[in-house]
Structures are given as structure tokens and as C-alpha cells.
Coordinates of N, CA and C in Angstrom, one line a residue:
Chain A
X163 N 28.2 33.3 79.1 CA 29.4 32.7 79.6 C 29.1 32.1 81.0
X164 N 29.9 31.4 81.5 CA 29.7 30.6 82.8 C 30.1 31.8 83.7
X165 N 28.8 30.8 84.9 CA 28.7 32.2 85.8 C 30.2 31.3 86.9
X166 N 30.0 32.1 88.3 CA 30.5 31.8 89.3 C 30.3 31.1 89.8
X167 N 31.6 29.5 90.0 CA 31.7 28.1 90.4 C 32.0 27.8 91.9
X168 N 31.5 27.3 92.7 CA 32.2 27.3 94.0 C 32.1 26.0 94.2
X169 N 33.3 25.1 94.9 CA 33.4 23.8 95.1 C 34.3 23.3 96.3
X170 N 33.5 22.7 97.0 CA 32.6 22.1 97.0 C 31.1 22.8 97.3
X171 N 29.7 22.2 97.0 CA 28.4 22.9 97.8 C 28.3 22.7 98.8
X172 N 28.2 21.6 99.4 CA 28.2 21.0 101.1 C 29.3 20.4 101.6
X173 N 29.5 21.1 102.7 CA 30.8 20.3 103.8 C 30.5 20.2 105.1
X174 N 30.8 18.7 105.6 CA 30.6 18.5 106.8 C 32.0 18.1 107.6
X175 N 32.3 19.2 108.5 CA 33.4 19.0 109.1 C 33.7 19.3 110.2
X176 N 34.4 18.6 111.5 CA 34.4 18.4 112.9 C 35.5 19.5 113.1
X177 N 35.3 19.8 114.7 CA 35.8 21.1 115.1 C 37.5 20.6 115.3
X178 N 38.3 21.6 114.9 CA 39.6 21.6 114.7 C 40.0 21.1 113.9
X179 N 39.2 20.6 112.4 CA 39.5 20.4 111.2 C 40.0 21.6 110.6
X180 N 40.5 21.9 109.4 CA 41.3 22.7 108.4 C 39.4 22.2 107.2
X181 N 39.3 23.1 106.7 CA 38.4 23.2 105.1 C 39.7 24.7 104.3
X182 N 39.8 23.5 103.1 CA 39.6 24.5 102.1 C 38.4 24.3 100.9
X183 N 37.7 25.8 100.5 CA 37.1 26.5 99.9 C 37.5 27.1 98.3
X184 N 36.5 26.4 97.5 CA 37.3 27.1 95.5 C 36.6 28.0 95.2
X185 N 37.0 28.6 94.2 CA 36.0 29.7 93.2 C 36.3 30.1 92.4
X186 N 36.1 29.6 91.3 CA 36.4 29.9 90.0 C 35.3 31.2 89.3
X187 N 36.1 32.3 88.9 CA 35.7 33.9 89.0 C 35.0 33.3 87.5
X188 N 34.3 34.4 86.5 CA 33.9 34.7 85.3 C 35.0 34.8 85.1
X189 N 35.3 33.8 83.6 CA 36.1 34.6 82.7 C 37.0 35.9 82.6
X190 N 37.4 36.2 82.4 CA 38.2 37.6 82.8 C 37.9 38.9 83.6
X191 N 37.0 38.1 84.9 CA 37.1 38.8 86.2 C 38.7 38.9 86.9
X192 N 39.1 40.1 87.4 CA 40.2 39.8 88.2 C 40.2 39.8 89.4
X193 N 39.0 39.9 90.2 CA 38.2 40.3 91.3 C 37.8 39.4 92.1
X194 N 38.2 38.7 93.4 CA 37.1 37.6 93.7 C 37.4 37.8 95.1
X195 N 36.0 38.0 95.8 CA 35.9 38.4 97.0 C 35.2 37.7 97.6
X196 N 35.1 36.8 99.0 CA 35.1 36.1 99.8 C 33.9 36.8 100.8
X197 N 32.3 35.7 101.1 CA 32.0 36.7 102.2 C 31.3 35.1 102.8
X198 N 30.8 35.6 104.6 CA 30.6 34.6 105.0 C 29.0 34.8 105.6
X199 N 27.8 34.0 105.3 CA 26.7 34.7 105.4 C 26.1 33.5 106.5
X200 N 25.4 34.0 107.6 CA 24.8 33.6 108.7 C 23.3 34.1 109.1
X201 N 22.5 33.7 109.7 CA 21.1 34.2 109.5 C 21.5 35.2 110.8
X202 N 22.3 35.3 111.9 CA 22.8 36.3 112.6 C 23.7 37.4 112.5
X203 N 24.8 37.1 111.8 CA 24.7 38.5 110.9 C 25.4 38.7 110.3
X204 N 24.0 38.3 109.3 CA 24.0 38.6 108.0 C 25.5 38.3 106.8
X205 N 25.6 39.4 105.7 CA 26.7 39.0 105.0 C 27.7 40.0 105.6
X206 N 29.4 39.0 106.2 CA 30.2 39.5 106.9 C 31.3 39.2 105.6
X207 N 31.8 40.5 105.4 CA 33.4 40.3 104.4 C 34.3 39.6 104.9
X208 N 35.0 38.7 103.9 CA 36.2 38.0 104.7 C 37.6 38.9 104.2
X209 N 37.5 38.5 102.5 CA 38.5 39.5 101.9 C 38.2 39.1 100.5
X210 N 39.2 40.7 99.9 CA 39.0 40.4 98.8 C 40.2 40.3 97.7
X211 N 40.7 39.3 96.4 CA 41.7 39.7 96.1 C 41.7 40.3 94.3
X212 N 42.3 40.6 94.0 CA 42.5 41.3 93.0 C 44.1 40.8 92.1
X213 N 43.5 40.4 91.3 CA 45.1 40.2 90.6 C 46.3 39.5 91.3
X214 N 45.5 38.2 92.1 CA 46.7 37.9 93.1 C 47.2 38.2 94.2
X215 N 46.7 39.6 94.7 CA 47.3 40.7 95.8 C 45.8 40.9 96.8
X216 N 46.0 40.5 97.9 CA 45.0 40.7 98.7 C 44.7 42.3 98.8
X217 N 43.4 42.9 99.1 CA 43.3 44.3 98.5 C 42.4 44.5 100.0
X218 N 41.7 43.5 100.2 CA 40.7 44.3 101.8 C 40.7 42.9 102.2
X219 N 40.5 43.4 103.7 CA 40.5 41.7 104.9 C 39.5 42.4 105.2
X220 N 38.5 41.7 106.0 CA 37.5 41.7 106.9 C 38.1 41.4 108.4
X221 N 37.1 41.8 109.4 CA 37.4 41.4 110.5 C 37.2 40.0 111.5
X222 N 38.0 39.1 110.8 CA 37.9 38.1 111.0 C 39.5 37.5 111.7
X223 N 39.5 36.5 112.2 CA 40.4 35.8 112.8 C 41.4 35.5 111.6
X224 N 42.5 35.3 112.2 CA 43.9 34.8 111.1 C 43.9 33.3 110.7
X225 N 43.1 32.6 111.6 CA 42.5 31.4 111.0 C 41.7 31.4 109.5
X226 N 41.5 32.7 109.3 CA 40.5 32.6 107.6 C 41.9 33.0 107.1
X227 N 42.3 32.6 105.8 CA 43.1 32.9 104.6 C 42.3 32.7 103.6
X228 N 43.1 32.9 102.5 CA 42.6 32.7 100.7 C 44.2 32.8 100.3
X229 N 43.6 32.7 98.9 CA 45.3 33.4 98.2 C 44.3 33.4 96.5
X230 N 44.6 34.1 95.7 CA 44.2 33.8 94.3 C 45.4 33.6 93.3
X231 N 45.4 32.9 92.5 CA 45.9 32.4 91.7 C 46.4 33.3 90.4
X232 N 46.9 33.1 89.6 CA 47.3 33.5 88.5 C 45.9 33.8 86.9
X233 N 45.4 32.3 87.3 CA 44.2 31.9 86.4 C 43.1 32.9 87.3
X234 N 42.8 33.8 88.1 CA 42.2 34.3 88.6 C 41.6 33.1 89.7
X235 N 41.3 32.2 90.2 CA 40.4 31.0 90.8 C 41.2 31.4 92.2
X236 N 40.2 31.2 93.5 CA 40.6 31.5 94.6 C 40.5 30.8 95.0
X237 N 41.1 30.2 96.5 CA 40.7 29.2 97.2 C 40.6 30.4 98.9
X238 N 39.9 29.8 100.1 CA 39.7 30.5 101.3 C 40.1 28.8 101.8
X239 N 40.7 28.9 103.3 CA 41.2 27.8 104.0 C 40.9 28.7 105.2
X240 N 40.2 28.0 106.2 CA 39.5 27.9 107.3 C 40.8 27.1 108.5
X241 N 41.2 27.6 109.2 CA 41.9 26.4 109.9 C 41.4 26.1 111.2
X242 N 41.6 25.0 111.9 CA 41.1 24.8 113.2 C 40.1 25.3 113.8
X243 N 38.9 24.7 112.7 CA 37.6 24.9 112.9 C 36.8 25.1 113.8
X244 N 35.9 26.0 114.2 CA 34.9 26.2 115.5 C 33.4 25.8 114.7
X245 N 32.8 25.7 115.9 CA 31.3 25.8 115.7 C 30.7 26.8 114.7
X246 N 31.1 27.5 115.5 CA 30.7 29.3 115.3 C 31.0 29.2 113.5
X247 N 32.1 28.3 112.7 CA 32.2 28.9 111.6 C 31.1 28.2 110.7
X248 N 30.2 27.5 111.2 CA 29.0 26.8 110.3 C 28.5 28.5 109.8
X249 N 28.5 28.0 108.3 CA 27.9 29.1 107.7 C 27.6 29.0 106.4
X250 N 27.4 29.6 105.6 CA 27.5 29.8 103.8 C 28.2 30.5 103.2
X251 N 29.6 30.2 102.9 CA 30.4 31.1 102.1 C 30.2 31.4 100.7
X252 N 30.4 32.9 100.5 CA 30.0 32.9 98.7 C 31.3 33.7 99.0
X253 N 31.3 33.0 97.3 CA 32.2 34.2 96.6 C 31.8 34.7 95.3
X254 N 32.1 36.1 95.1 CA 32.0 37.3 94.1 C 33.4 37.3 93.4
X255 N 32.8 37.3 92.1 CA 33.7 38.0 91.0 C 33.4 39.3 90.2
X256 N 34.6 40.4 90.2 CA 34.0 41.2 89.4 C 35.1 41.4 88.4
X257 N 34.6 42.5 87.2 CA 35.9 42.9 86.5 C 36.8 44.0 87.3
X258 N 36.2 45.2 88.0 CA 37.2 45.8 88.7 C 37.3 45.6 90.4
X259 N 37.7 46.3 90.9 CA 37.3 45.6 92.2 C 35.8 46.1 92.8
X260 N 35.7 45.1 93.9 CA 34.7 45.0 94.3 C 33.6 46.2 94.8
X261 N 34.3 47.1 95.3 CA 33.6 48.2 95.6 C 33.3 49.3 94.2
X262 N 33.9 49.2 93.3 CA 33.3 49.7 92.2 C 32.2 48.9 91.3
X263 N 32.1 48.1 91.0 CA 31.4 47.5 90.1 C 30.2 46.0 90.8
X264 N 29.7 45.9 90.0 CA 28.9 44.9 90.5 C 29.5 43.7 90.1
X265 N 29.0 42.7 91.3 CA 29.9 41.5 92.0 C 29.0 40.5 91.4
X266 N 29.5 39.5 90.9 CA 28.3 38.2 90.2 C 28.9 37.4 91.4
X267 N 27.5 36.7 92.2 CA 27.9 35.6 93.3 C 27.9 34.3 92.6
X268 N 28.7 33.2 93.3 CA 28.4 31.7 93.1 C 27.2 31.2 94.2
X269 N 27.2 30.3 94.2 CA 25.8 29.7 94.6 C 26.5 29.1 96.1
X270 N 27.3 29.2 96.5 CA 28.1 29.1 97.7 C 28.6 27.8 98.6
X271 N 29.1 27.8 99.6 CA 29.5 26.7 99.7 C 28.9 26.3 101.3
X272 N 28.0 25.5 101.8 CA 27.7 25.1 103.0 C 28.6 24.6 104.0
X273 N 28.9 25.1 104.3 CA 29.8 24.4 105.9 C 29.1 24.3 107.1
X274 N 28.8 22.7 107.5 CA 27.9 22.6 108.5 C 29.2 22.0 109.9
X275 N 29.9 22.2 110.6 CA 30.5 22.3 111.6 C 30.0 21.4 113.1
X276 N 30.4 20.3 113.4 CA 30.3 19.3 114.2 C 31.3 19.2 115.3
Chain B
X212 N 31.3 53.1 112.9 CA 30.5 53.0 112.7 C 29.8 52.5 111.1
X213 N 28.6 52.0 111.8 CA 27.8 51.2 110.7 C 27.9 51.9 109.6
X214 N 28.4 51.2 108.3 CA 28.2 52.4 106.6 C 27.2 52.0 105.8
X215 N 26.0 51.2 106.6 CA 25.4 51.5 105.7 C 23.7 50.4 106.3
X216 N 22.5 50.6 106.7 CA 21.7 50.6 107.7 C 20.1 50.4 106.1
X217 N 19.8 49.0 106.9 CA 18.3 49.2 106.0 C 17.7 48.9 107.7
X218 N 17.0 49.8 107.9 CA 15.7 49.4 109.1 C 15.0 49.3 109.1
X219 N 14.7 48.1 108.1 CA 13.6 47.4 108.4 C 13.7 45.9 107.8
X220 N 14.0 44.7 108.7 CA 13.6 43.9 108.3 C 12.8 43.1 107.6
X221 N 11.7 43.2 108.0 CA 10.2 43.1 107.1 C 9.9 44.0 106.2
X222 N 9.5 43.6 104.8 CA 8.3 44.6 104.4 C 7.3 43.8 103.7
X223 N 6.1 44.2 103.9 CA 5.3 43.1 103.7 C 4.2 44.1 102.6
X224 N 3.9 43.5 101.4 CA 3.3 44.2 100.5 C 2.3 43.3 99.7
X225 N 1.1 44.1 99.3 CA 0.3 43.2 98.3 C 0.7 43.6 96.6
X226 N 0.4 42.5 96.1 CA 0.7 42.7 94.5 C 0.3 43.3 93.8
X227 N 1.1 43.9 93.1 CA 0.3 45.3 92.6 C 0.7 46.9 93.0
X228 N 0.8 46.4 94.2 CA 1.0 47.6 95.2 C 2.9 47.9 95.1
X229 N 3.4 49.4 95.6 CA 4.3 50.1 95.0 C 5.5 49.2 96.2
X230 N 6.3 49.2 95.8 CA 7.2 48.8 96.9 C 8.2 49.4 97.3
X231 N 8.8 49.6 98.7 CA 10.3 50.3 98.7 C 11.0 49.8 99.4
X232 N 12.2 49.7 99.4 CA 13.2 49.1 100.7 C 14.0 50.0 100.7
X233 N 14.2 50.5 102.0 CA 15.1 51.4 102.5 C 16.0 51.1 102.4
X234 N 17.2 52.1 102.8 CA 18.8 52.0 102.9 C 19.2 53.5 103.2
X235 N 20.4 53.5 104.0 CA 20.7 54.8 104.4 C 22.0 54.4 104.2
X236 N 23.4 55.4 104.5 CA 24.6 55.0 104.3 C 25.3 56.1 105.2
X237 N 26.2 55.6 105.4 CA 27.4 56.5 106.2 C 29.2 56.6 105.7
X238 N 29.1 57.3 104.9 CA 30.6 57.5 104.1 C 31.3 58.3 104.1
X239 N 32.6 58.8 104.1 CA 32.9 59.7 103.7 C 33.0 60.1 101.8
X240 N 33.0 61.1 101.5 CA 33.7 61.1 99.9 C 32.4 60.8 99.3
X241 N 32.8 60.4 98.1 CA 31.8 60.1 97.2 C 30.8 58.5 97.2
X242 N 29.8 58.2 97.8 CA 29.4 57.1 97.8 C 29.3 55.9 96.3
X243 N 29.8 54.4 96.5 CA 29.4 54.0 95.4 C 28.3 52.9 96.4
X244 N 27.1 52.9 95.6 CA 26.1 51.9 96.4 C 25.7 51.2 95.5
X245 N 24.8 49.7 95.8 CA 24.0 48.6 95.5 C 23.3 48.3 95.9
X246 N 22.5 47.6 94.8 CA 21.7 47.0 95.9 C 21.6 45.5 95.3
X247 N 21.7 44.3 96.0 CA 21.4 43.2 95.6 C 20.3 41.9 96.2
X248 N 19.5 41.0 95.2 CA 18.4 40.3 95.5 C 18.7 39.0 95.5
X249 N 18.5 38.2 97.1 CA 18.9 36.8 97.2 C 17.3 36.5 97.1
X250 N 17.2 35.2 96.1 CA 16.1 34.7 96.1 C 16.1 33.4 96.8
X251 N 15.2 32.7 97.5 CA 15.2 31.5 98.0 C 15.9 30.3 97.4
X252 N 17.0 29.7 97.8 CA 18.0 28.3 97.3 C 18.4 29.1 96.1
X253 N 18.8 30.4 96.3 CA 19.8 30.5 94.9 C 20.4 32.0 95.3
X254 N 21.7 32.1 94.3 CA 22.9 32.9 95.2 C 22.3 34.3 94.9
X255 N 23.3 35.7 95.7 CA 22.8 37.1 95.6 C 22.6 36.9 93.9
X256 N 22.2 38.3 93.6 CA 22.0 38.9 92.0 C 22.4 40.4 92.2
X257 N 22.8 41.0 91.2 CA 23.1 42.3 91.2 C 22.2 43.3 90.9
X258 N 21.1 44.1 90.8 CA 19.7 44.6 90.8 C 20.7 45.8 89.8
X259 N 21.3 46.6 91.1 CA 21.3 48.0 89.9 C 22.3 48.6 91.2
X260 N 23.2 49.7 90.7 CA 24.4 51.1 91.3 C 24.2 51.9 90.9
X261 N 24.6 52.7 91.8 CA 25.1 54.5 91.4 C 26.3 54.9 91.9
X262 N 26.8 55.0 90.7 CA 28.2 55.5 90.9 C 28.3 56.7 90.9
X263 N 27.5 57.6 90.2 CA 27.6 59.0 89.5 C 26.6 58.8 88.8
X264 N 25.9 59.9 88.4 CA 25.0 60.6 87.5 C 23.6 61.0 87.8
X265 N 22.9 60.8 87.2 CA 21.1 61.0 87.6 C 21.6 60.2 88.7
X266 N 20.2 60.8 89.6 CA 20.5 60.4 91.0 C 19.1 59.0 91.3
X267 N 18.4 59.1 89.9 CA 17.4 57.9 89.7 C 18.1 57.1 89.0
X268 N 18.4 55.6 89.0 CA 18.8 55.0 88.8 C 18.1 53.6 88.6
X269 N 17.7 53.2 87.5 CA 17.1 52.0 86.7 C 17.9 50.8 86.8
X270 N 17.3 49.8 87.1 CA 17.5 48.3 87.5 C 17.0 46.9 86.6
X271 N 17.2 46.1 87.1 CA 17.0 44.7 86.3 C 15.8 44.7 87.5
X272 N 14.9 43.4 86.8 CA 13.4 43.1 86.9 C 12.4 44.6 87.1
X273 N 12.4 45.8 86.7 CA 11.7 46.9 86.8 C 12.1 47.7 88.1
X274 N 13.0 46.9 88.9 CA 13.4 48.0 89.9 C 14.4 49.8 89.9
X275 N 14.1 50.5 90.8 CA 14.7 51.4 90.3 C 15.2 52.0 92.0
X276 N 16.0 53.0 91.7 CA 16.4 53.1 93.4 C 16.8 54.8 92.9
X277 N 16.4 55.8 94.1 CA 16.5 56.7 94.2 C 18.1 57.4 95.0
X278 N 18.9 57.8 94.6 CA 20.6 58.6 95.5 C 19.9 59.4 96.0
X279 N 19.7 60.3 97.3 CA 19.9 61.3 98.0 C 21.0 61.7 98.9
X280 N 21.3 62.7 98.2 CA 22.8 63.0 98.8 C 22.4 63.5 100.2
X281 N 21.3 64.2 100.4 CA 21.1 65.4 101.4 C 20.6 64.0 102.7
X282 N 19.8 63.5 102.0 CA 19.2 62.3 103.3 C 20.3 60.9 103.3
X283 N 21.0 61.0 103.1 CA 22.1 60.0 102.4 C 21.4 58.6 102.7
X284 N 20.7 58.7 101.5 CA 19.7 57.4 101.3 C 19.7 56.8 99.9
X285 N 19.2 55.7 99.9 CA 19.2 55.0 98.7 C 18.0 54.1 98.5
X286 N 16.9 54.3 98.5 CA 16.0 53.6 98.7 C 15.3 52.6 97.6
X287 N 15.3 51.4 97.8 CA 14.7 50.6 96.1 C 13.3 50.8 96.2
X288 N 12.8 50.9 94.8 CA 11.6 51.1 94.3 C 11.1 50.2 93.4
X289 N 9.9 49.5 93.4 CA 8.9 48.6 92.0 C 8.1 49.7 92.3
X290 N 7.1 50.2 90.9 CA 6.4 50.9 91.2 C 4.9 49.3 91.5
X291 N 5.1 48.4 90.9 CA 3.7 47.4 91.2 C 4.6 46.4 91.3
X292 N 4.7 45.6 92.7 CA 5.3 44.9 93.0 C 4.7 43.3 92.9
X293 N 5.6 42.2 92.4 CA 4.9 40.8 92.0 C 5.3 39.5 93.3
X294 N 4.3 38.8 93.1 CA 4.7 38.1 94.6 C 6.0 37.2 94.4
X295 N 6.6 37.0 92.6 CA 7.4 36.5 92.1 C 8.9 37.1 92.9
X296 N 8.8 38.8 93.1 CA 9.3 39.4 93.6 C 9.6 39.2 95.6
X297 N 9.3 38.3 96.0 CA 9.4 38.1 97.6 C 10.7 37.9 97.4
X298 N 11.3 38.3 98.5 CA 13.0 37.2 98.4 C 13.9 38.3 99.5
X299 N 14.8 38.4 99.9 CA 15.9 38.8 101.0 C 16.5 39.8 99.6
X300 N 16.7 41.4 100.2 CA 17.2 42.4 99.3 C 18.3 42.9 100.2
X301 N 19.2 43.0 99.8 CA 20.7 44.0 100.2 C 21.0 45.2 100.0
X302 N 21.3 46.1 100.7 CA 21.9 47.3 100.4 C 23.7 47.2 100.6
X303 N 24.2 47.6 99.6 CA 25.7 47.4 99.8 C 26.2 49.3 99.5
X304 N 27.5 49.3 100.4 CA 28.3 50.7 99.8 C 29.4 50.4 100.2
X305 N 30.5 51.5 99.1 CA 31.5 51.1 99.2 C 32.4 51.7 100.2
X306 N 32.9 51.1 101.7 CA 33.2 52.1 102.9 C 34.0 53.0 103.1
X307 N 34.5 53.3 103.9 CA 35.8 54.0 104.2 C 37.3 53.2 103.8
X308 N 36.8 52.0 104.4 CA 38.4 51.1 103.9 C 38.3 50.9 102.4
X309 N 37.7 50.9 101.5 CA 37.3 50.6 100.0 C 36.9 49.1 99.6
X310 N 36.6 48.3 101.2 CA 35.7 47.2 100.4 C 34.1 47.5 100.8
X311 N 33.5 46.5 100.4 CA 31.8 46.7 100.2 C 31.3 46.1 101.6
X312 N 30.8 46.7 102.1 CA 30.0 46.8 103.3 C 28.2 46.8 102.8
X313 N 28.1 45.4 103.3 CA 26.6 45.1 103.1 C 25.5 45.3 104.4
X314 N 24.2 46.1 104.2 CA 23.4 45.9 104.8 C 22.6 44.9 105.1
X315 N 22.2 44.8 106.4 CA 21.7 43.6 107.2 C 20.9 42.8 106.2
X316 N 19.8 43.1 105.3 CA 19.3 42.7 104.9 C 17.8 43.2 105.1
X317 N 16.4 43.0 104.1 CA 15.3 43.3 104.0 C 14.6 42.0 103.6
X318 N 13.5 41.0 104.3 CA 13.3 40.2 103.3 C 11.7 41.2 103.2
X319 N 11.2 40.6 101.7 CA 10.0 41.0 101.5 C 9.0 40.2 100.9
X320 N 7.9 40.4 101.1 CA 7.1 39.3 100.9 C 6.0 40.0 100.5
X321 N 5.5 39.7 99.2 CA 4.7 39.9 98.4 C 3.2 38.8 98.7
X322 N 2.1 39.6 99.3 CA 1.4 38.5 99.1 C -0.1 38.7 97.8
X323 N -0.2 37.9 97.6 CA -1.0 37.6 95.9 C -2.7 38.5 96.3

């Protein structure tokens, strides 16, 4: 079955721009959790939702959101971009949530920040 | 505090030879851990968990990871490691708030 889709792969986008971020889960995953990976540190949780219902936030600014959808597909929206948010976002799908079961990643999405 | 600690950055091994990456954890309750392997230009993979049961636990590509409740450790294991095998390894557990808290990271490097 198809794995984990994230779209777009590369984004280039100037500081105090808005990015939104997709991710279409496995097939009847209800699970899709959001992380943001930097060679300084490392993989940072953003959140995760479950069946539409946000279930864990990370310690991140109120500028990161998501929301998931009915069809399970998530989107994350970044608002009023900094430097600091160049990074590589993946997202994970699981069948239960995330801390029980193992998470299939997408291949993620580059945000390079100008 | 931190839930969950690999210390060591590097591990540097010849092929053939046994390999291990650390992981320690800090949780209350019942730990659920992972461990996952980013390979170079391509996304994490899921290796292998312990949720419960034998505290040796068998993996994808011949990996296997040991539970110690007493050292609250989880450490991965190849017993002959392939240089196919180099790539950035994760230790994840599941924390006190109930999402997954990932360790810094291990890369390793297999040389031929």
C-alpha cells in the first residue's frame, strides 16, 4: 500500500511569510504526527492528531498549527516565518496513536527560510 | 527532564564486528520504546518496540534491542554489523505527557 505523502518536498520562503504543509497518512492510519528535524536539535515534536482531535502539542510557539481532516490528511501552517524555522518537517502516521505503535515517516518537507 | 538520552553521538565500527547503540530512558509507569533508522536522503524507518513481554526484542534488518528495567536501558544490537548498515539511529519513548520523545540521535558508521 502507499506509504506516507508529504507535499510539497522543497519550500523556499521569506521571513514573515505564512507556509502551509500536507500529509496524507497510510490508508487507515488515524494517527498523524507532525515533527520538526534540525541538525541542532535534532527531532523536536510539533503535535500530534488523532481522529481529527489534537492529542499532544510540542513546545513550540502558537505560530505552528495543523488541524487533520476527516479523510485522515493533515495539513501544519507555519505563520510569520523566522529564520530559525528552516528545517525538515516529517510527518508520521500510525494506526493507534503515536506513542503506542510504530509511526511510518514521509520523506518530508524542506523549508529553507530567507 | 530529559526521557530519554543516547550518549553517544558517534559509533564507529568495522564490518563484521558486533554493534550497539545505546539508549537510556527516564519515565514514569510502564515504558513503551523504539528505536528508529534514518538512512542518508531518505525518511526515519521503524527498526523494532517493546511494549511488554521478553525483554529481548527482534527487529527488521537483523537488529535486536535489549529492555532493562533495572538500568532503564534499551540498547540496539547487530550481532555483525554491514557498512550497508551506516546511517543516523533514534531512540524514541513514550513520555510522561503520552507523546514520543525522541533521542538526539546516534550516527554510525560502518567501515568495510
Amino acid at each position: 500500500k502507499a506509504g506516507v505523502t508529504q507535499t510539497p518536498r522543497y519550500l523556499i520562503k521569506t521571513r514573515g511569510q505564512q507556509v502551509t504543509l500536507s500529509c496524507s497518512p497510510i490508508s487507515g492510519h488515524r494517527s498523524v504526527s507532525w515533527y520538526q528535524q534540525t541538525p541542532g536539535q535534532g527531532l523536536q515534536f510539533l503535535f500530534e492528531y488523532f481522529s481529527e482531535t489534537q492529542r499532544n502539542k510540542g513546545n513550540f510557539p502558537g505560530r505552528f498549527s495543523g488541524r487533520q481532516f476527516s479523510n485522515s490528511r493533515s495539513e501544519m501552517n507555519v505563520s510569520t516565518l523566522e529564520l530559525g524555522d528552516s528545517a525538515l518537517y516529517l510527518c508520521a502516521s500510525s494506526l493507534r496513536l503515536a506513542g503506542e505503535d510504530e509511526q511510518y515517516f514521509g520523506p518530508g518537507t524542506r523549508l529553507t527560510v530567507t | 527532564a530529559q526521557s530519554v538520552a543516547q550518549p553517544e553521538d558517534q559509533v564507529n565500527v568495522a564490518e563484521g564486528n558486533p554493534l550497539t547503540v545505546k539508549c537510556t530512558y527516564s519515565v514514569s509507569g510502564n515504558p513503551y520504546l523504539f528505536w528508529y533508522v534514518q538512512y542518508p536522503n531518505r525518511g526515519l524507518q521503524f527498526l523494532l518496540k517493546y511494549i511488554t513481554g521478553d525483554n529481548l526484542v527482534k527487529g527488521s534488518y537483523g537488529f535486536e534491542a535489549e529492555f532493562n528495567k533495572s538500568q532503564t536501558s534499551f540498547h540496539l544490537k547487530k550481532p555483525s554489523a554491514l557498512v550497508s548498515d551506516s546511517a543516523l539511529y533514534f531512540c524514541a519513548v513514550r513520555d510522561d505527557d503520552y507523546k514520543l520523545s525522541f533521542g538526539a540521535g546516534t550516527t554510525v558508521t560502518v567501515r568495510a
